PDB file of N, CA and C in Angstrom:
ATOM      1  N   UNK E   1      15.414   0.009   0.822  1.00  0.00           N
ATOM      2  CA  UNK E   1      14.749  -0.226  -0.944  1.00  0.00           C
ATOM      3  C   UNK E   1      13.640   0.661  -1.133  1.00  0.00           C
ATOM      4  N   UNK E   2      13.657   0.546  -2.618  1.00  0.00           N
ATOM      5  CA  UNK E   2      12.904   1.796  -3.327  1.00  0.00           C
ATOM      6  C   UNK E   2      11.810   0.720  -4.520  1.00  0.00           C
ATOM      7  N   UNK E   3      10.681   1.472  -4.421  1.00  0.00           N
ATOM      8  CA  UNK E   3       9.916   0.952  -5.252  1.00  0.00           C
ATOM      9  C   UNK E   3       9.449   1.671  -6.382  1.00  0.00           C
ATOM     10  N   UNK E   4       8.735   0.860  -7.556  1.00  0.00           N
ATOM     11  CA  UNK E   4       8.261   1.710  -8.736  1.00  0.00           C
ATOM     12  C   UNK E   4       7.103   0.824  -9.009  1.00  0.00           C
ATOM     13  N   UNK E   5       5.966   1.626  -9.151  1.00  0.00           N
ATOM     14  CA  UNK E   5       4.581   1.176  -9.611  1.00  0.00           C
ATOM     15  C   UNK E   5       4.097   1.597 -10.949  1.00  0.00           C
ATOM     16  N   UNK E   6       3.566   1.076 -11.740  1.00  0.00           N
ATOM     17  CA  UNK E   6       2.795   1.297 -12.892  1.00  0.00           C
ATOM     18  C   UNK E   6       1.310   0.856 -13.084  1.00  0.00           C
ATOM     19  N   UNK E   7       0.356   1.235 -13.209  1.00  0.00           N
ATOM     20  CA  UNK E   7      -1.075   0.882 -13.519  1.00  0.00           C
ATOM     21  C   UNK E   7      -1.189   0.953 -14.780  1.00  0.00           C
ATOM     22  N   UNK E   8      -2.495  -0.165 -15.123  1.00  0.00           N
ATOM     23  CA  UNK E   8      -3.207  -0.341 -16.077  1.00  0.00           C
ATOM     24  C   UNK E   8      -4.289  -0.361 -16.058  1.00  0.00           C
ATOM     25  N   UNK E   9      -5.055   0.081 -17.398  1.00  0.00           N
ATOM     26  CA  UNK E   9      -6.303  -0.170 -17.204  1.00  0.00           C
ATOM     27  C   UNK E   9      -6.791  -0.916 -18.716  1.00  0.00           C
ATOM     28  N   UNK E  10      -8.153  -1.298 -19.009  1.00  0.00           N
ATOM     29  CA  UNK E  10      -8.358  -2.213 -19.967  1.00  0.00           C
ATOM     30  C   UNK E  10      -9.624  -3.063 -19.916  1.00  0.00           C
ATOM     31  N   UNK E  11     -10.038  -3.889 -21.029  1.00  0.00           N
ATOM     32  CA  UNK E  11     -11.360  -4.485 -20.955  1.00  0.00           C
ATOM     33  C   UNK E  11     -10.759  -5.945 -19.867  1.00  0.00           C
ATOM     34  N   UNK E  12     -11.770  -6.548 -19.274  1.00  0.00           N
ATOM     35  CA  UNK E  12     -11.719  -7.670 -18.545  1.00  0.00           C
ATOM     36  C   UNK E  12     -10.661  -8.860 -19.688  1.00  0.00           C
ATOM     37  N   UNK E  13     -10.956  -8.888 -20.480  1.00  0.00           N
ATOM     38  CA  UNK E  13     -10.138  -9.763 -21.690  1.00  0.00           C
ATOM     39  C   UNK E  13      -8.794  -9.177 -22.162  1.00  0.00           C
ATOM     40  N   UNK E  14      -8.707  -7.994 -21.987  1.00  0.00           N
ATOM     41  CA  UNK E  14      -7.606  -7.210 -22.326  1.00  0.00           C
ATOM     42  C   UNK E  14      -6.686  -7.300 -21.240  1.00  0.00           C
ATOM     43  N   UNK E  15      -7.149  -6.986 -19.901  1.00  0.00           N
ATOM     44  CA  UNK E  15      -6.268  -7.231 -18.969  1.00  0.00           C
ATOM     45  C   UNK E  15      -5.901  -8.950 -18.446  1.00  0.00           C
ATOM     46  N   UNK E  16      -6.544  -9.946 -19.120  1.00  0.00           N
ATOM     47  CA  UNK E  16      -6.161 -11.394 -18.943  1.00  0.00           C
ATOM     48  C   UNK E  16      -4.717 -11.269 -20.011  1.00  0.00           C
ATOM     49  N   UNK E  17      -4.892 -10.486 -21.465  1.00  0.00           N
ATOM     50  CA  UNK E  17      -3.755 -10.648 -22.339  1.00  0.00           C
ATOM     51  C   UNK E  17      -2.677 -10.098 -21.322  1.00  0.00           C
ATOM     52  N   UNK E  18      -2.779  -8.668 -20.989  1.00  0.00           N
ATOM     53  CA  UNK E  18      -1.717  -7.999 -20.276  1.00  0.00           C
ATOM     54  C   UNK E  18      -1.006  -9.249 -19.031  1.00  0.00           C
ATOM     55  N   UNK E  19      -1.886 -10.053 -18.508  1.00  0.00           N
ATOM     56  CA  UNK E  19      -1.218 -10.749 -17.415  1.00  0.00           C
ATOM     57  C   UNK E  19      -0.367 -11.824 -17.819  1.00  0.00           C
ATOM     58  N   UNK E  20      -0.901 -12.456 -18.912  1.00  0.00           N
ATOM     59  CA  UNK E  20      -0.481 -13.715 -20.068  1.00  0.00           C
ATOM     60  C   UNK E  20       1.276 -12.975 -20.045  1.00  0.00           C
ATOM     61  N   UNK E  21       1.215 -11.753 -20.783  1.00  0.00           N
ATOM     62  CA  UNK E  21       2.527 -11.109 -21.332  1.00  0.00           C
ATOM     63  C   UNK E  21       3.425 -10.715 -20.148  1.00  0.00           C
ATOM     64  N   UNK E  22       3.017 -10.100 -18.896  1.00  0.00           N
ATOM     65  CA  UNK E  22       3.681  -9.999 -17.854  1.00  0.00           C
ATOM     66  C   UNK E  22       4.433 -11.063 -17.182  1.00  0.00           C
ATOM     67  N   UNK E  23       3.731 -12.418 -17.380  1.00  0.00           N
ATOM     68  CA  UNK E  23       4.057 -13.134 -16.738  1.00  0.00           C
ATOM     69  C   UNK E  23       5.138 -14.253 -17.822  1.00  0.00           C
ATOM     70  N   UNK E  24       4.906 -14.107 -18.978  1.00  0.00           N
ATOM     71  CA  UNK E  24       5.889 -14.871 -19.986  1.00  0.00           C
ATOM     72  C   UNK E  24       6.958 -14.027 -20.208  1.00  0.00           C
ATOM     73  N   UNK E  25       6.790 -12.393 -20.446  1.00  0.00           N
ATOM     74  CA  UNK E  25       8.012 -11.866 -20.793  1.00  0.00           C
ATOM     75  C   UNK E  25       8.321 -10.880 -19.646  1.00  0.00           C
ATOM     76  N   UNK E  26       7.507  -9.842 -18.995  1.00  0.00           N
ATOM     77  CA  UNK E  26       8.279  -8.821 -18.350  1.00  0.00           C
ATOM     78  C   UNK E  26       8.762  -9.404 -17.251  1.00  0.00           C
ATOM     79  N   UNK E  27       8.272 -10.214 -16.495  1.00  0.00           N
ATOM     80  CA  UNK E  27       8.631 -10.836 -15.119  1.00  0.00           C
ATOM     81  C   UNK E  27      10.336 -11.322 -15.238  1.00  0.00           C
ATOM     82  N   UNK E  28      10.333 -12.269 -16.413  1.00  0.00           N
ATOM     83  CA  UNK E  28      11.672 -12.260 -16.247  1.00  0.00           C
ATOM     84  C   UNK E  28      12.859 -11.479 -16.864  1.00  0.00           C
ATOM     85  N   UNK E  29      12.362 -10.520 -17.520  1.00  0.00           N
ATOM     86  CA  UNK E  29      13.129  -9.178 -18.077  1.00  0.00           C
ATOM     87  C   UNK E  29      13.262  -8.369 -16.772  1.00  0.00           C
ATOM     88  N   UNK E  30      12.565  -7.874 -16.076  1.00  0.00           N
ATOM     89  CA  UNK E  30      12.436  -7.317 -14.823  1.00  0.00           C
ATOM     90  C   UNK E  30      13.612  -7.914 -14.017  1.00  0.00           C
ATOM     91  N   UNK E  31      13.207  -9.084 -13.566  1.00  0.00           N
ATOM     92  CA  UNK E  31      13.846  -9.734 -12.573  1.00  0.00           C
ATOM     93  C   UNK E  31      15.806  -9.991 -12.743  1.00  0.00           C
ATOM     94  N   UNK E  32      16.145  -9.596 -14.163  1.00  0.00           N
ATOM     95  CA  UNK E  32      17.226  -9.776 -14.419  1.00  0.00           C
ATOM     96  C   UNK E  32      18.041  -8.640 -14.366  1.00  0.00           C
ATOM     97  N   UNK E  33      17.152  -7.757 -14.601  1.00  0.00           N
ATOM     98  CA  UNK E  33      17.975  -6.048 -14.400  1.00  0.00           C
ATOM     99  C   UNK E  33      18.788  -6.135 -13.102  1.00  0.00           C
ATOM    100  N   UNK E  34      19.571  -5.150 -13.293  1.00  0.00           N
ATOM    101  CA  UNK E  34      20.799  -5.097 -11.919  1.00  0.00           C
ATOM    102  C   UNK E  34      19.954  -4.514 -11.000  1.00  0.00           C
ATOM    103  N   UNK E  35      20.066  -4.664  -9.379  1.00  0.00           N
ATOM    104  CA  UNK E  35      19.442  -4.000  -8.283  1.00  0.00           C
ATOM    105  C   UNK E  35      17.846  -4.465  -8.025  1.00  0.00           C
ATOM    106  N   UNK E  36      17.371  -5.404  -8.914  1.00  0.00           N
ATOM    107  CA  UNK E  36      16.133  -6.007  -8.667  1.00  0.00           C
ATOM    108  C   UNK E  36      16.002  -6.571  -7.637  1.00  0.00           C
ATOM    109  N   UNK E  37      15.427  -6.275  -6.723  1.00  0.00           N
ATOM    110  CA  UNK E  37      14.865  -7.083  -5.374  1.00  0.00           C
ATOM    111  C   UNK E  37      13.623  -7.877  -5.405  1.00  0.00           C
ATOM    112  N   UNK E  38      12.813  -7.839  -6.539  1.00  0.00           N
ATOM    113  CA  UNK E  38      11.720  -8.381  -6.344  1.00  0.00           C
ATOM    114  C   UNK E  38      10.510  -7.955  -7.154  1.00  0.00           C
ATOM    115  N   UNK E  39       9.619  -8.415  -7.362  1.00  0.00           N
ATOM    116  CA  UNK E  39       8.278  -7.324  -7.756  1.00  0.00           C
ATOM    117  C   UNK E  39       7.065  -8.467  -7.611  1.00  0.00           C
ATOM    118  N   UNK E  40       5.818  -7.810  -7.988  1.00  0.00           N
ATOM    119  CA  UNK E  40       4.543  -8.596  -7.905  1.00  0.00           C
ATOM    120  C   UNK E  40       3.431  -7.537  -8.738  1.00  0.00           C
ATOM    121  N   UNK E  41       2.497  -8.387  -9.251  1.00  0.00           N
ATOM    122  CA  UNK E  41       1.522  -7.614  -9.657  1.00  0.00           C
ATOM    123  C   UNK E  41       0.327  -8.270  -9.389  1.00  0.00           C
ATOM    124  N   UNK E  42      -0.738  -7.137  -9.574  1.00  0.00           N
ATOM    125  CA  UNK E  42      -2.112  -7.078  -8.929  1.00  0.00           C
ATOM    126  C   UNK E  42      -3.178  -6.873  -9.959  1.00  0.00           C
ATOM    127  N   UNK E  43      -4.255  -7.929 -10.039  1.00  0.00           N
ATOM    128  CA  UNK E  43      -5.188  -7.663 -11.080  1.00  0.00           C
ATOM    129  C   UNK E  43      -6.524  -7.678 -10.678  1.00  0.00           C
ATOM    130  N   UNK E  44      -7.357  -6.832 -11.206  1.00  0.00           N
ATOM    131  CA  UNK E  44      -8.699  -6.740 -10.600  1.00  0.00           C
ATOM    132  C   UNK E  44      -9.798  -6.766 -12.204  1.00  0.00           C
ATOM    133  N   UNK E  45      -9.736  -8.056 -12.340  1.00  0.00           N
ATOM    134  CA  UNK E  45     -10.424  -8.350 -13.787  1.00  0.00           C
ATOM    135  C   UNK E  45     -11.858  -7.737 -14.028  1.00  0.00           C
ATOM    136  N   UNK E  46     -12.592  -7.552 -12.619  1.00  0.00           N
ATOM    137  CA  UNK E  46     -13.811  -6.978 -12.916  1.00  0.00           C
ATOM    138  C   UNK E  46     -13.830  -5.380 -13.157  1.00  0.00           C
ATOM    139  N   UNK E  47     -12.660  -4.977 -12.641  1.00  0.00           N
ATOM    140  CA  UNK E  47     -12.835  -3.289 -13.010  1.00  0.00           C
ATOM    141  C   UNK E  47     -11.734  -2.967 -14.014  1.00  0.00           C
ATOM    142  N   UNK E  48     -11.072  -4.307 -14.506  1.00  0.00           N
ATOM    143  CA  UNK E  48     -10.257  -4.018 -16.050  1.00  0.00           C
ATOM    144  C   UNK E  48      -9.114  -3.219 -15.314  1.00  0.00           C
ATOM    145  N   UNK E  49      -8.540  -3.316 -14.202  1.00  0.00           N
ATOM    146  CA  UNK E  49      -7.531  -2.364 -13.764  1.00  0.00           C
ATOM    147  C   UNK E  49      -5.936  -3.637 -13.361  1.00  0.00           C
ATOM    148  N   UNK E  50      -4.938  -3.216 -13.487  1.00  0.00           N
ATOM    149  CA  UNK E  50      -3.842  -3.644 -12.513  1.00  0.00           C
ATOM    150  C   UNK E  50      -2.965  -2.791 -12.641  1.00  0.00           C
ATOM    151  N   UNK E  51      -1.934  -3.352 -11.707  1.00  0.00           N
ATOM    152  CA  UNK E  51      -0.682  -2.710 -11.005  1.00  0.00           C
ATOM    153  C   UNK E  51       0.658  -3.343 -10.742  1.00  0.00           C
ATOM    154  N   UNK E  52       1.671  -2.817 -11.111  1.00  0.00           N
ATOM    155  CA  UNK E  52       2.812  -3.621 -11.155  1.00  0.00           C
ATOM    156  C   UNK E  52       3.651  -3.003 -10.019  1.00  0.00           C
ATOM    157  N   UNK E  53       4.439  -3.950  -9.276  1.00  0.00           N
ATOM    158  CA  UNK E  53       5.255  -3.079  -8.523  1.00  0.00           C
ATOM    159  C   UNK E  53       6.558  -3.896  -8.514  1.00  0.00           C
ATOM    160  N   UNK E  54       7.706  -3.064  -8.514  1.00  0.00           N
ATOM    161  CA  UNK E  54       8.880  -3.897  -8.847  1.00  0.00           C
ATOM    162  C   UNK E  54       9.481  -2.987  -7.476  1.00  0.00           C
ATOM    163  N   UNK E  55      10.576  -3.704  -6.936  1.00  0.00           N
ATOM    164  CA  UNK E  55      11.364  -3.634  -5.840  1.00  0.00           C
ATOM    165  C   UNK E  55      12.801  -3.289  -6.244  1.00  0.00           C
ATOM    166  N   UNK E  56      13.655  -2.398  -5.694  1.00  0.00           N
ATOM    167  CA  UNK E  56      15.129  -1.985  -5.919  1.00  0.00           C
ATOM    168  C   UNK E  56      15.778  -1.873  -4.851  1.00  0.00           C
ATOM    169  N   UNK E  57      16.969  -2.535  -5.026  1.00  0.00           N
ATOM    170  CA  UNK E  57      18.192  -2.611  -3.975  1.00  0.00           C
ATOM    171  C   UNK E  57      18.345  -1.223  -3.003  1.00  0.00           C
ATOM    172  N   UNK E  58      18.143  -0.092  -4.286  1.00  0.00           N
ATOM    173  CA  UNK E  58      18.452   1.075  -3.920  1.00  0.00           C
ATOM    174  C   UNK E  58      17.953   2.075  -4.676  1.00  0.00           C
ATOM    175  N   UNK E  59      17.947   3.367  -4.389  1.00  0.00           N
ATOM    176  CA  UNK E  59      17.574   4.307  -5.091  1.00  0.00           C
ATOM    177  C   UNK E  59      18.333   4.587  -6.572  1.00  0.00           C
ATOM    178  N   UNK E  60      19.506   4.499  -6.488  1.00  0.00           N
ATOM    179  CA  UNK E  60      20.431   4.335  -7.666  1.00  0.00           C
ATOM    180  C   UNK E  60      19.896   3.618  -8.700  1.00  0.00           C
ATOM    181  N   UNK E  61      19.773   2.067  -8.074  1.00  0.00           N
ATOM    182  CA  UNK E  61      19.488   0.945  -8.774  1.00  0.00           C
ATOM    183  C   UNK E  61      17.909   1.426  -9.662  1.00  0.00           C
ATOM    184  N   UNK E  62      16.815   1.961  -8.879  1.00  0.00           N
ATOM    185  CA  UNK E  62      15.578   2.271  -9.342  1.00  0.00           C
ATOM    186  C   UNK E  62      15.975   3.303 -10.277  1.00  0.00           C
ATOM    187  N   UNK E  63      16.536   4.537 -10.210  1.00  0.00           N
ATOM    188  CA  UNK E  63      16.925   5.407 -11.310  1.00  0.00           C
ATOM    189  C   UNK E  63      17.850   4.896 -12.568  1.00  0.00           C
ATOM    190  N   UNK E  64      18.489   3.603 -12.419  1.00  0.00           N
ATOM    191  CA  UNK E  64      19.465   3.262 -13.049  1.00  0.00           C
ATOM    192  C   UNK E  64      18.423   2.313 -14.306  1.00  0.00           C
ATOM    193  N   UNK E  65      17.382   2.138 -13.893  1.00  0.00           N
ATOM    194  CA  UNK E  65      16.369   1.104 -14.650  1.00  0.00           C
ATOM    195  C   UNK E  65      15.345   1.791 -14.986  1.00  0.00           C
ATOM    196  N   UNK E  66      15.190   3.163 -15.003  1.00  0.00           N
ATOM    197  CA  UNK E  66      14.043   4.024 -15.720  1.00  0.00           C
ATOM    198  C   UNK E  66      13.871   3.836 -16.860  1.00  0.00           C
ATOM    199  N   UNK E  67      14.941   3.986 -17.644  1.00  0.00           N
ATOM    200  CA  UNK E  67      14.357   3.784 -19.021  1.00  0.00           C
ATOM    201  C   UNK E  67      14.174   2.356 -19.579  1.00  0.00           C
ATOM    202  N   UNK E  68      14.491   1.340 -18.767  1.00  0.00           N
ATOM    203  CA  UNK E  68      14.322  -0.021 -18.856  1.00  0.00           C
ATOM    204  C   UNK E  68      12.510   0.082 -18.830  1.00  0.00           C
ATOM    205  N   UNK E  69      12.238   0.649 -17.747  1.00  0.00           N
ATOM    206  CA  UNK E  69      10.739   0.590 -17.450  1.00  0.00           C
ATOM    207  C   UNK E  69       9.880   1.258 -18.719  1.00  0.00           C
ATOM    208  N   UNK E  70      10.407   2.383 -18.820  1.00  0.00           N
ATOM    209  CA  UNK E  70       9.686   3.095 -20.132  1.00  0.00           C
ATOM    210  C   UNK E  70       9.727   1.960 -21.208  1.00  0.00           C
ATOM    211  N   UNK E  71      10.791   1.759 -21.722  1.00  0.00           N
ATOM    212  CA  UNK E  71      10.619   0.636 -22.738  1.00  0.00           C
ATOM    213  C   UNK E  71       9.537  -0.578 -22.449  1.00  0.00           C
ATOM    214  N   UNK E  72       9.716  -1.300 -21.458  1.00  0.00           N
ATOM    215  CA  UNK E  72       8.910  -2.311 -20.946  1.00  0.00           C
ATOM    216  C   UNK E  72       7.178  -1.754 -21.176  1.00  0.00           C
ATOM    217  N   UNK E  73       6.985  -0.826 -20.649  1.00  0.00           N
ATOM    218  CA  UNK E  73       5.680  -0.380 -20.282  1.00  0.00           C
ATOM    219  C   UNK E  73       5.255  -0.462 -22.109  1.00  0.00           C
ATOM    220  N   UNK E  74       6.166   0.285 -22.880  1.00  0.00           N
ATOM    221  CA  UNK E  74       5.785   0.632 -24.195  1.00  0.00           C
ATOM    222  C   UNK E  74       5.614  -0.592 -25.148  1.00  0.00           C
ATOM    223  N   UNK E  75       6.485  -1.579 -24.636  1.00  0.00           N
ATOM    224  CA  UNK E  75       6.430  -2.895 -25.287  1.00  0.00           C
ATOM    225  C   UNK E  75       4.774  -3.542 -24.949  1.00  0.00           C
ATOM    226  N   UNK E  76       4.748  -3.537 -23.676  1.00  0.00           N
ATOM    227  CA  UNK E  76       3.381  -4.121 -22.835  1.00  0.00           C
ATOM    228  C   UNK E  76       2.020  -3.584 -23.464  1.00  0.00           C
ATOM    229  N   UNK E  77       2.274  -2.084 -23.633  1.00  0.00           N
ATOM    230  CA  UNK E  77       0.969  -1.710 -24.296  1.00  0.00           C
ATOM    231  C   UNK E  77       0.931  -2.032 -25.940  1.00  0.00           C
ATOM    232  N   UNK E  78       2.061  -2.184 -26.593  1.00  0.00           N
ATOM    233  CA  UNK E  78       2.013  -2.546 -28.114  1.00  0.00           C
ATOM    234  C   UNK E  78       1.510  -4.210 -27.807  1.00  0.00           C
ATOM    235  N   UNK E  79       2.090  -4.876 -27.121  1.00  0.00           N
ATOM    236  CA  UNK E  79       1.712  -6.312 -27.123  1.00  0.00           C
ATOM    237  C   UNK E  79       0.064  -6.635 -26.499  1.00  0.00           C
ATOM    238  N   UNK E  80      -0.631  -5.910 -25.581  1.00  0.00           N
ATOM    239  CA  UNK E  80      -1.635  -6.117 -25.209  1.00  0.00           C
ATOM    240  C   UNK E  80      -2.742  -5.114 -25.309  1.00  0.00           C
ATOM    241  N   UNK E  81      -2.430  -3.610 -25.662  1.00  0.00           N
ATOM    242  CA  UNK E  81      -3.565  -2.914 -25.784  1.00  0.00           C
ATOM    243  C   UNK E  81      -4.100  -2.359 -24.232  1.00  0.00           C
ATOM    244  N   UNK E  82      -3.014  -2.633 -23.466  1.00  0.00           N
ATOM    245  CA  UNK E  82      -3.556  -2.174 -22.367  1.00  0.00           C
ATOM    246  C   UNK E  82      -3.033  -0.817 -21.749  1.00  0.00           C
TER     247      UNK E  82
END
């Protein structure tokens, strides 16, 4: 199993917006990618930080989805400002 992480930083309000976006859009998208073995996200609203963790069945599956990770990060930044 392989993991990918991303960290996020913003105001507590922006992190709330980020969290809603992850739940409504990103989670479903990532879960449908080939080789996905799960994921989680962690939020510290007081600090204005968050972390996403995605799990992949193999190194190849993780590598093949790198381009989607970049696209997902860019769309999340655009949608939330985080």
